Coordinates of C-alpha atoms in Angstrom, one line a residue:
M16 CA 93.8 122.4 63.9
A17 CA 93.7 120.8 67.3
L18 CA 96.6 123.0 68.4
L19 CA 94.8 126.1 67.1
S20 CA 91.7 125.1 68.7
L21 CA 93.4 124.7 72.1
L22 CA 95.2 128.0 71.6
G23 CA 91.9 129.6 70.8
S24 CA 90.3 128.1 73.8
E25 CA 93.0 129.3 76.1
S26 CA 92.8 132.8 74.6
L27 CA 89.1 132.9 75.1
T28 CA 89.6 131.8 78.7
S29 CA 92.1 134.5 79.2
V30 CA 90.0 137.2 77.7
I31 CA 87.1 136.1 80.0
L32 CA 89.4 136.2 83.0
V33 CA 90.8 139.5 82.2
G34 CA 87.3 140.9 81.6
L35 CA 86.1 139.6 84.9
C36 CA 89.1 141.0 86.7
F37 CA 88.5 144.4 85.0
G38 CA 84.9 144.3 85.8
A39 CA 85.5 143.5 89.5
T40 CA 88.1 146.3 89.7
I41 CA 85.6 148.8 88.3
L42 CA 82.8 147.6 90.6
A43 CA 85.1 147.6 93.6
S44 CA 86.4 151.2 92.7
Y45 CA 82.8 152.4 92.4
R46 CA 81.7 151.0 95.7
L47 CA 84.8 152.4 97.5
F48 CA 84.9 155.8 96.0
K49 CA 81.8 156.7 93.9
H50 CA 78.9 154.9 95.6
P51 CA 76.4 157.1 97.5
L52 CA 77.6 155.4 100.7
S53 CA 81.3 155.8 100.0
K54 CA 81.6 158.4 102.7
T55 CA 79.8 156.3 105.3
P56 CA 82.3 154.6 107.8
G57 CA 82.6 150.9 107.8
P58 CA 85.1 148.0 107.2
T59 CA 86.5 147.8 103.7
I60 CA 85.2 144.3 103.2
C61 CA 81.6 145.4 104.0
C62 CA 81.9 148.2 101.4
L63 CA 83.0 145.7 98.8
T64 CA 80.7 142.8 99.3
S65 CA 77.9 141.5 101.5
L66 CA 79.6 138.0 101.8
W67 CA 81.2 139.0 105.1
M68 CA 77.9 139.9 106.6
H69 CA 76.1 136.8 105.1
Y70 CA 78.8 134.6 106.8
H71 CA 78.2 136.1 110.2
I72 CA 74.4 135.8 109.7
Y73 CA 74.8 132.2 108.9
I74 CA 77.0 131.3 111.9
G75 CA 74.7 133.3 114.2
D76 CA 76.8 136.2 115.5
E77 CA 75.6 139.0 113.3
A78 CA 74.1 141.2 115.9
T79 CA 77.2 141.0 118.1
R80 CA 79.5 141.8 115.2
I81 CA 77.5 144.8 114.2
T82 CA 77.5 146.0 117.7
E83 CA 81.3 145.7 117.7
L84 CA 81.4 147.7 114.4
H85 CA 79.5 150.5 116.1
K86 CA 82.0 150.7 118.9
I87 CA 84.8 151.2 116.2
Y88 CA 83.0 153.2 113.6
G89 CA 80.2 155.1 115.5
P90 CA 76.4 155.1 115.3
V91 CA 76.2 154.8 111.6
V92 CA 78.0 151.9 109.9
R93 CA 78.1 150.7 106.4
V94 CA 77.5 146.9 106.8
A95 CA 77.1 146.0 103.1
P96 CA 77.7 147.8 99.8
N97 CA 74.2 149.3 99.8
E98 CA 73.3 149.0 103.5
V99 CA 73.8 150.8 106.8
C100 CA 73.0 150.0 110.3
I101 CA 72.3 152.7 112.8
A102 CA 72.9 152.5 116.6
D103 CA 70.8 155.7 117.5
G104 CA 67.3 155.5 118.8
A105 CA 66.6 158.8 117.2
A106 CA 66.5 156.8 113.8
L107 CA 63.6 154.7 115.0
A108 CA 60.8 157.3 114.3
P109 CA 61.7 158.3 110.7
I110 CA 62.6 154.7 109.6
Y111 CA 59.7 152.8 111.2
V112 CA 57.0 155.2 112.6
E113 CA 56.5 158.4 110.7
K114 CA 54.1 158.2 107.8
G115 CA 53.9 154.4 108.3
G116 CA 57.7 154.0 108.1
F117 CA 60.0 153.2 105.1
P118 CA 59.0 150.1 103.0
K119 CA 60.2 146.7 104.2
A120 CA 63.1 145.3 102.2
E121 CA 62.4 142.5 99.7
C122 CA 64.2 139.9 102.0
Y123 CA 61.1 139.8 104.2
R124 CA 59.4 137.8 101.4
N125 CA 61.8 135.0 102.3
F126 CA 59.3 134.4 105.2
D127 CA 56.4 133.8 103.0
I128 CA 54.5 130.6 103.9
D129 CA 53.2 128.1 101.3
G130 CA 53.6 130.7 98.6
F131 CA 51.6 133.3 100.4
A132 CA 52.9 136.6 101.9
S133 CA 52.0 136.7 105.6
L134 CA 51.0 139.8 107.5
F135 CA 54.7 139.9 108.6
S136 CA 56.3 139.2 105.3
E137 CA 54.2 141.4 103.0
T138 CA 56.3 144.3 101.8
S139 CA 53.5 146.2 100.0
K140 CA 51.6 148.5 102.5
G141 CA 48.6 148.6 100.1
I142 CA 48.2 144.9 99.8
R143 CA 48.7 144.3 103.5
A144 CA 46.5 147.0 104.9
P145 CA 43.0 145.5 104.2
K146 CA 44.2 142.1 105.6
A147 CA 45.6 143.7 108.7
K148 CA 42.5 145.9 109.2
S149 CA 40.2 142.8 109.1
V150 CA 42.0 141.2 112.2
T151 CA 43.2 144.4 114.0
P152 CA 40.2 144.5 116.5
L153 CA 41.2 141.0 117.8
F154 CA 44.5 142.5 119.0
S155 CA 43.2 145.5 120.9
T156 CA 43.8 145.4 124.7
T157 CA 40.0 145.8 125.2
N158 CA 39.0 142.8 123.3
I159 CA 41.9 140.7 124.5
R160 CA 41.0 141.4 128.1
K161 CA 37.3 140.4 127.5
S162 CA 38.6 136.9 126.8
E163 CA 41.3 137.0 129.5
Q164 CA 39.9 133.8 131.0
L165 CA 41.3 131.8 128.0
L166 CA 44.8 133.1 128.7
T167 CA 44.3 132.5 132.5
A168 CA 43.3 128.9 131.8
A169 CA 46.3 128.4 129.7
V170 CA 48.6 129.9 132.3
G171 CA 47.0 127.7 134.9
R172 CA 47.8 124.5 132.9
F173 CA 51.4 125.8 132.4
V174 CA 52.0 126.4 136.1
A175 CA 50.5 122.9 136.9
R176 CA 52.7 121.3 134.3
L177 CA 55.8 123.0 135.5
R178 CA 55.1 121.9 139.1
R179 CA 54.7 118.2 137.9
E180 CA 58.0 118.5 135.9
R181 CA 59.7 120.1 138.9
S182 CA 58.6 117.2 141.2
K183 CA 59.9 114.6 138.9
A184 CA 63.2 116.5 138.4
M185 CA 63.7 116.8 142.2
L186 CA 63.1 113.1 142.8
A187 CA 65.6 112.3 140.0
N188 CA 68.0 115.0 141.1
G189 CA 67.6 116.4 137.6
D190 CA 66.5 119.6 135.9
V191 CA 63.7 121.0 133.8
D192 CA 63.8 122.5 130.4
V193 CA 61.6 125.5 131.0
L194 CA 61.8 126.6 127.3
V195 CA 59.8 123.6 126.1
L196 CA 57.1 124.4 128.6
T197 CA 57.0 128.2 127.9
R198 CA 56.6 127.4 124.2
G199 CA 53.7 125.0 125.2
L200 CA 52.0 127.9 127.0
A201 CA 52.6 130.3 124.2
I202 CA 51.1 128.1 121.4
D203 CA 48.2 127.0 123.6
A204 CA 47.4 130.7 124.5
V205 CA 47.6 132.1 121.0
S206 CA 45.6 129.2 119.5
S207 CA 42.9 129.4 122.3
Y208 CA 42.4 133.2 121.9
L209 CA 42.8 133.7 118.1
L210 CA 41.9 130.4 116.6
G211 CA 39.1 129.4 119.0
K212 CA 40.8 126.0 120.0
S213 CA 43.8 125.2 122.1
Y214 CA 46.6 123.3 120.3
G215 CA 46.9 121.2 123.5
A216 CA 50.7 121.4 123.7
L217 CA 50.7 121.4 127.6
D218 CA 48.8 118.2 127.6
E219 CA 51.2 116.3 125.4
D220 CA 53.5 113.5 126.7
M221 CA 56.7 115.0 125.5
E222 CA 58.5 111.7 125.9
Q223 CA 56.6 110.3 123.0
V224 CA 57.4 110.5 119.2
P225 CA 57.0 112.8 117.4
A226 CA 57.3 115.2 120.3
K227 CA 60.8 113.7 120.9
S228 CA 63.5 115.3 118.7
T229 CA 66.4 113.6 116.9
D230 CA 68.9 114.5 119.7
G231 CA 66.7 112.6 122.3
K232 CA 65.5 115.8 124.1
S233 CA 61.8 116.2 124.8
K234 CA 60.0 118.6 122.7
L235 CA 56.5 119.7 121.7
S236 CA 55.0 118.1 118.7
A237 CA 55.1 121.6 117.3
G238 CA 58.7 122.1 118.4
E239 CA 60.4 121.0 115.2
F240 CA 57.9 123.1 113.2
V241 CA 59.0 126.2 115.2
D242 CA 62.7 125.4 115.0
A243 CA 62.5 124.9 111.2
F244 CA 61.1 128.4 110.8
V245 CA 63.8 129.8 113.2
G246 CA 66.4 128.1 111.1
V247 CA 65.2 129.9 108.0
G248 CA 66.6 133.0 109.6
R249 CA 70.1 132.1 108.8
F250 CA 69.2 132.8 105.1
F251 CA 66.7 135.6 105.7
Y252 CA 68.9 138.4 104.1
L253 CA 69.7 136.4 100.9
P254 CA 68.2 137.7 97.6
N255 CA 64.8 136.0 97.1
W256 CA 65.8 133.8 94.1
I257 CA 68.9 132.5 96.0
F258 CA 66.8 131.9 99.1
V259 CA 64.4 129.7 97.3
V260 CA 67.3 127.4 95.9
V261 CA 69.1 127.4 99.4
E262 CA 65.9 126.5 101.3
L263 CA 65.1 123.7 98.8
L264 CA 68.6 122.2 99.1
S265 CA 68.5 122.5 102.9
G266 CA 65.3 120.6 103.0
I267 CA 66.7 117.8 100.9
L268 CA 70.1 117.6 102.7
Y269 CA 69.0 118.3 106.3
G270 CA 65.3 117.5 106.6
T271 CA 64.3 115.0 109.2
Q272 CA 61.4 112.7 109.7
E273 CA 60.6 114.4 112.9
A274 CA 60.4 117.7 111.3
V275 CA 58.1 116.3 108.5
E276 CA 55.8 114.9 111.2
S277 CA 55.8 118.1 113.2
M278 CA 54.9 120.1 110.2
S279 CA 52.2 117.7 109.2
K280 CA 50.6 117.9 112.6
V281 CA 50.5 121.6 112.7
D282 CA 49.2 121.6 109.0
Q283 CA 46.4 119.3 110.0
F284 CA 45.5 121.4 113.2
V285 CA 45.4 124.5 111.0
T286 CA 43.5 122.9 108.2
D287 CA 40.8 121.6 110.6
I288 CA 40.5 125.2 112.3
V289 CA 40.0 126.9 108.9
K290 CA 37.5 124.3 107.8
E291 CA 35.4 124.9 110.9
A292 CA 35.7 128.7 110.7
H293 CA 33.3 130.9 108.7
A294 CA 33.3 134.4 107.7
G295 CA 32.3 136.8 110.5
D296 CA 32.6 134.2 113.4
G297 CA 35.0 136.6 115.3
S298 CA 38.0 134.3 115.1
F299 CA 41.3 135.1 113.4
P300 CA 40.6 132.8 110.4
G301 CA 37.0 134.0 110.3
C302 CA 38.0 137.6 110.0
M303 CA 40.5 136.7 107.3
L304 CA 37.8 134.7 105.4
Q305 CA 35.4 137.7 105.6
A306 CA 38.2 139.8 104.1
G307 CA 38.1 137.6 101.0
L308 CA 41.2 135.4 101.5
T309 CA 41.0 131.9 100.3
P310 CA 41.1 129.0 102.8
K311 CA 44.7 128.1 101.8
E312 CA 45.9 131.6 102.3
V313 CA 44.1 131.8 105.7
A314 CA 45.8 128.6 106.7
A315 CA 49.1 130.0 105.8
Q316 CA 48.4 133.2 107.9
C317 CA 47.4 130.9 110.8
K318 CA 50.6 129.0 110.6
D319 CA 52.6 132.3 110.6
L320 CA 50.6 133.3 113.6
L321 CA 51.3 130.1 115.5
F322 CA 55.1 130.3 114.8
A323 CA 55.4 133.9 115.8
G324 CA 53.3 133.6 118.9
T325 CA 55.1 130.4 120.1
D326 CA 58.7 131.3 119.3
S327 CA 58.9 134.9 120.7
S328 CA 56.6 134.5 123.7
G329 CA 58.1 131.2 124.7
M330 CA 61.6 132.8 124.6
N331 CA 60.5 135.9 126.5
L332 CA 58.9 133.8 129.4
A333 CA 61.8 131.4 129.5
T334 CA 64.1 134.4 129.9
F335 CA 62.0 135.8 132.7
C336 CA 62.2 132.5 134.6
W337 CA 65.9 132.1 134.0
Q338 CA 66.6 135.7 135.1
L339 CA 64.6 135.2 138.3
A340 CA 66.6 132.0 139.0
R341 CA 69.8 134.0 138.6
N342 CA 68.5 136.9 140.7
P343 CA 66.9 135.6 144.0
D344 CA 66.9 139.2 145.3
V345 CA 64.6 140.3 142.5
Y346 CA 62.4 137.3 143.1
S347 CA 62.1 138.1 146.8
V348 CA 61.0 141.7 146.0
L349 CA 58.5 140.5 143.4
K350 CA 57.2 137.9 145.7
S351 CA 56.5 140.6 148.4
E352 CA 54.7 142.8 145.9
I353 CA 52.4 140.0 144.8
T354 CA 51.8 138.6 148.3
D355 CA 50.8 142.2 149.4
A356 CA 48.5 142.5 146.4
Y357 CA 46.7 139.3 147.4
S358 CA 46.5 140.4 151.0
M359 CA 44.8 143.7 150.1
N360 CA 42.6 142.2 147.3
P361 CA 41.7 138.5 148.2
S362 CA 39.2 138.4 145.4
G363 CA 41.8 139.2 142.8
F364 CA 43.6 142.1 141.2
D365 CA 44.9 143.4 137.9
S366 CA 48.4 142.1 137.4
M367 CA 49.1 144.8 134.9
T368 CA 48.9 147.4 137.6
L369 CA 51.7 146.0 139.8
P370 CA 54.7 148.3 139.2
Y371 CA 57.5 146.0 140.2
L372 CA 56.0 143.1 138.2
R373 CA 55.6 145.4 135.1
A374 CA 59.3 146.4 135.6
C375 CA 60.4 142.8 135.8
V376 CA 58.6 141.9 132.6
R377 CA 59.9 145.0 130.8
E378 CA 63.5 144.1 131.8
A379 CA 63.1 140.5 130.8
L380 CA 61.9 141.7 127.3
R381 CA 64.9 144.1 127.2
L382 CA 67.3 141.2 127.6
S383 CA 65.4 138.4 126.0
M384 CA 66.6 139.0 122.5
A385 CA 63.9 137.0 120.7
N386 CA 64.6 139.1 117.6
P387 CA 68.0 140.5 118.1
T388 CA 69.0 141.5 114.5
R389 CA 68.4 144.2 111.9
L390 CA 65.0 145.1 110.7
P391 CA 65.8 146.4 107.2
R392 CA 63.9 149.0 105.4
V393 CA 64.4 150.8 102.0
V394 CA 64.8 154.6 101.9
P395 CA 62.0 156.0 99.7
S396 CA 62.3 158.9 97.3
P397 CA 63.7 161.5 97.4
G398 CA 66.2 160.1 100.0
W399 CA 66.7 160.7 103.7
T400 CA 69.0 162.8 105.8
F401 CA 69.8 161.8 109.3
H402 CA 71.8 163.7 112.0
S403 CA 73.6 161.8 114.7
E404 CA 76.3 162.9 117.2
G405 CA 77.1 166.0 115.2
Q406 CA 77.4 164.3 111.8
T407 CA 75.0 164.6 108.9
H408 CA 74.3 161.4 106.8
H409 CA 72.4 161.5 103.5
F410 CA 71.1 158.2 102.2
A411 CA 69.9 157.9 98.6
T412 CA 66.7 156.4 97.4
G413 CA 67.0 152.6 97.6
T414 CA 69.5 152.4 100.3
I415 CA 68.7 149.8 102.9
V416 CA 68.8 151.1 106.5
S417 CA 68.1 149.3 109.8
V418 CA 68.3 149.4 113.6
Q419 CA 68.8 146.3 115.6
M420 CA 67.5 145.4 119.0
L421 CA 70.6 143.9 120.5
T422 CA 72.6 147.2 120.0
L423 CA 69.9 149.5 121.4
H424 CA 69.0 147.3 124.3
H425 CA 72.6 147.1 125.4
N426 CA 73.7 150.7 124.8
P427 CA 75.3 151.8 128.1
A428 CA 74.6 155.5 127.3
I429 CA 70.8 154.7 127.5
F430 CA 70.7 151.6 129.9
E431 CA 73.3 151.8 132.7
D432 CA 75.0 148.5 133.4
P433 CA 73.1 147.1 130.3
Y434 CA 73.9 143.4 130.8
S435 CA 72.5 143.2 134.3
F436 CA 68.8 142.3 135.1
L437 CA 67.7 145.4 137.0
P438 CA 64.0 146.0 137.1
E439 CA 64.5 149.1 139.3
R440 CA 65.8 151.0 136.2
W441 CA 62.3 151.2 135.0
L442 CA 61.1 152.7 138.3
D443 CA 63.9 154.9 139.6
T444 CA 65.3 156.5 136.5
P445 CA 64.7 160.3 136.1
K446 CA 61.9 161.2 133.6
E447 CA 64.1 162.5 130.8
A448 CA 66.4 159.5 130.9
L449 CA 63.3 157.1 131.1
Q450 CA 61.9 158.6 128.0
L451 CA 65.1 157.7 126.1
M452 CA 64.9 154.2 127.5
L453 CA 61.3 153.9 126.4
R454 CA 62.3 155.3 122.9
D455 CA 65.0 152.7 122.5
F456 CA 63.0 149.8 123.9
I457 CA 61.8 147.8 120.9
P458 CA 61.0 144.2 121.9
F459 CA 58.2 144.1 119.4
G460 CA 59.6 146.4 116.8
A461 CA 58.4 149.9 116.2
G462 CA 55.7 151.7 114.2
S463 CA 52.8 150.3 112.2
R464 CA 54.7 147.1 111.2
Q465 CA 55.6 146.1 114.8
C466 CA 54.3 142.8 116.1
I467 CA 50.6 142.9 115.6
A468 CA 50.1 140.6 118.6
R469 CA 52.2 142.8 121.1
N470 CA 49.2 143.4 123.4
L471 CA 48.4 139.8 123.6
A472 CA 52.0 138.9 124.2
M473 CA 52.3 141.5 127.0
L474 CA 49.2 140.3 128.9
E475 CA 50.2 136.6 128.5
L476 CA 53.7 137.3 129.8
T477 CA 52.4 139.3 132.7
L478 CA 49.7 136.8 133.7
A479 CA 52.2 134.0 133.6
S480 CA 54.9 135.8 135.5
E481 CA 52.4 136.7 138.3
A482 CA 51.0 133.1 138.5
L483 CA 54.5 131.6 138.7
I484 CA 55.3 133.8 141.7
A485 CA 51.9 133.3 143.3
D486 CA 52.1 129.6 143.0
G487 CA 55.6 129.3 144.5
V488 CA 56.8 126.9 141.8
L489 CA 60.0 129.0 141.4
E490 CA 60.9 128.9 145.0
G491 CA 64.5 127.6 145.4
V492 CA 65.2 127.5 141.6
R493 CA 68.6 128.0 140.3
P494 CA 69.9 128.2 136.6
V495 CA 71.9 125.2 135.4
H496 CA 74.0 127.5 133.2
D497 CA 75.3 131.0 134.1
K498 CA 74.6 132.3 130.6
L499 CA 72.1 131.9 127.9
N500 CA 74.2 131.5 124.7
L501 CA 72.1 132.6 121.6
I502 CA 72.5 132.0 117.9
E503 CA 71.7 135.4 116.5
W504 CA 69.4 134.6 113.5
F505 CA 66.4 136.8 112.8
N506 CA 64.6 134.8 115.4
S507 CA 67.2 133.9 118.1
H508 CA 67.9 130.3 118.9
V509 CA 69.2 129.1 122.2
K510 CA 72.3 126.9 121.8
G511 CA 71.6 123.5 123.1
D512 CA 67.8 123.9 122.4
E513 CA 67.0 124.4 126.1
V514 CA 66.8 126.7 129.1
L515 CA 67.6 124.4 132.2
L516 CA 66.5 125.1 135.7
K517 CA 67.2 123.1 138.8
W518 CA 65.6 123.2 142.3
E519 CA 67.0 122.6 145.7
H520 CA 65.3 120.0 147.8
G521 CA 62.8 121.1 150.4
T522 CA 61.4 124.1 148.4
S523 CA 58.0 122.9 147.3
K524 CA 55.8 125.2 149.3
Q525 CA 53.4 127.7 147.8
C526 CA 53.9 131.4 148.5
L527 CA 50.2 132.3 148.9

């Protein structure tokens, strides 16, 4: 009986294995030859499984690998069994802009916070619309500029802090991590304007716990909070149910006390803000409360706001500083423009009107890569037909399509010498070519679902850039490293967690 039982068990195992192999063969054959995307060019491994792409997402070179695939296969590439990526700016309008754009893919729900869909992660246009409408006036250029003094005050604290850190570094023949300071400005600016109270990052002693990280480097108290959210990006494209399991295991296996303390401090800050807010008070939480959201959901929305505003704006301004350090000729031209502006307008001027400054900011945003990877959308019924480089591609309902910033912003057909920091390209390019550059310029995304705080981010970056030059704190600065190496998750992460600058001695004078 035991022998029969063993033979029966082995037979059952064999049947299961044969069945699995047969099923896998059928599935592979379908994906290669019968799937609606079977005629779309791409590596065989990507046509068969999404595992290859998930691997490159996890290790952080997804955007670079996809760009390489475009060089081999053309502007339309199949990157997963049911997904294509498009390296043609003509696809931006139909995917992201026209009629509100295609619906967001379900993977965006992996960025929900505390069980609530944020303005960013919500995939339903109908559910998101009233929430977004309640706060949209806060993000208009007119209203932001009415409270510009809040941003100016934060910028002033940032420049003063950078000058102090620079002095200490020069005395010790050391360097300064400008990224930690630009993040400090970003979180203080967004909290001051939208929440009605500054987080106070630029006033922190970054040598004290919990601001200091596990690797001994100085960080903001909110730094681990931001980095934890950035780290989620390595799992962004996973199916929702798998993401929940992976996130839970990651927290158990890799969570740190510093991260817990950082999260706790941000939670307390947000909780206090929401408690003090009331419907109709004009603040971000007040507008959300007036729209009928519960205090817990409002707190989640505020945390999402703090993360997005800190990470992206901090990265963009750090990139601006690093690029000026690498390009002293650009710094010199920009310094002359700002000096002349002060000479002609001693009482002040509008930084947004300076053409070379605007060009420098735009070029920094082109190269910053705060969000370098795909922005996936789902093709609605009845499907979508796209024409590119003489080829016609039809995508069935339910196909996931995307465009990514890294590929568009480094396309030599649109941006000549794409890896160089050349602000002049935004001033000297003929009109027709400039229109294509502007079309493919997507530092904040595109369409109705692009970054809701883009106007605030642009003004903050411009004011800070002008103040840095006017103060002279960047005189004599040089980058410690010749290249910024990024981990290409949904939100990019600088390898080494720092952007280091170093100053030559005898360069402490102000420009103006």
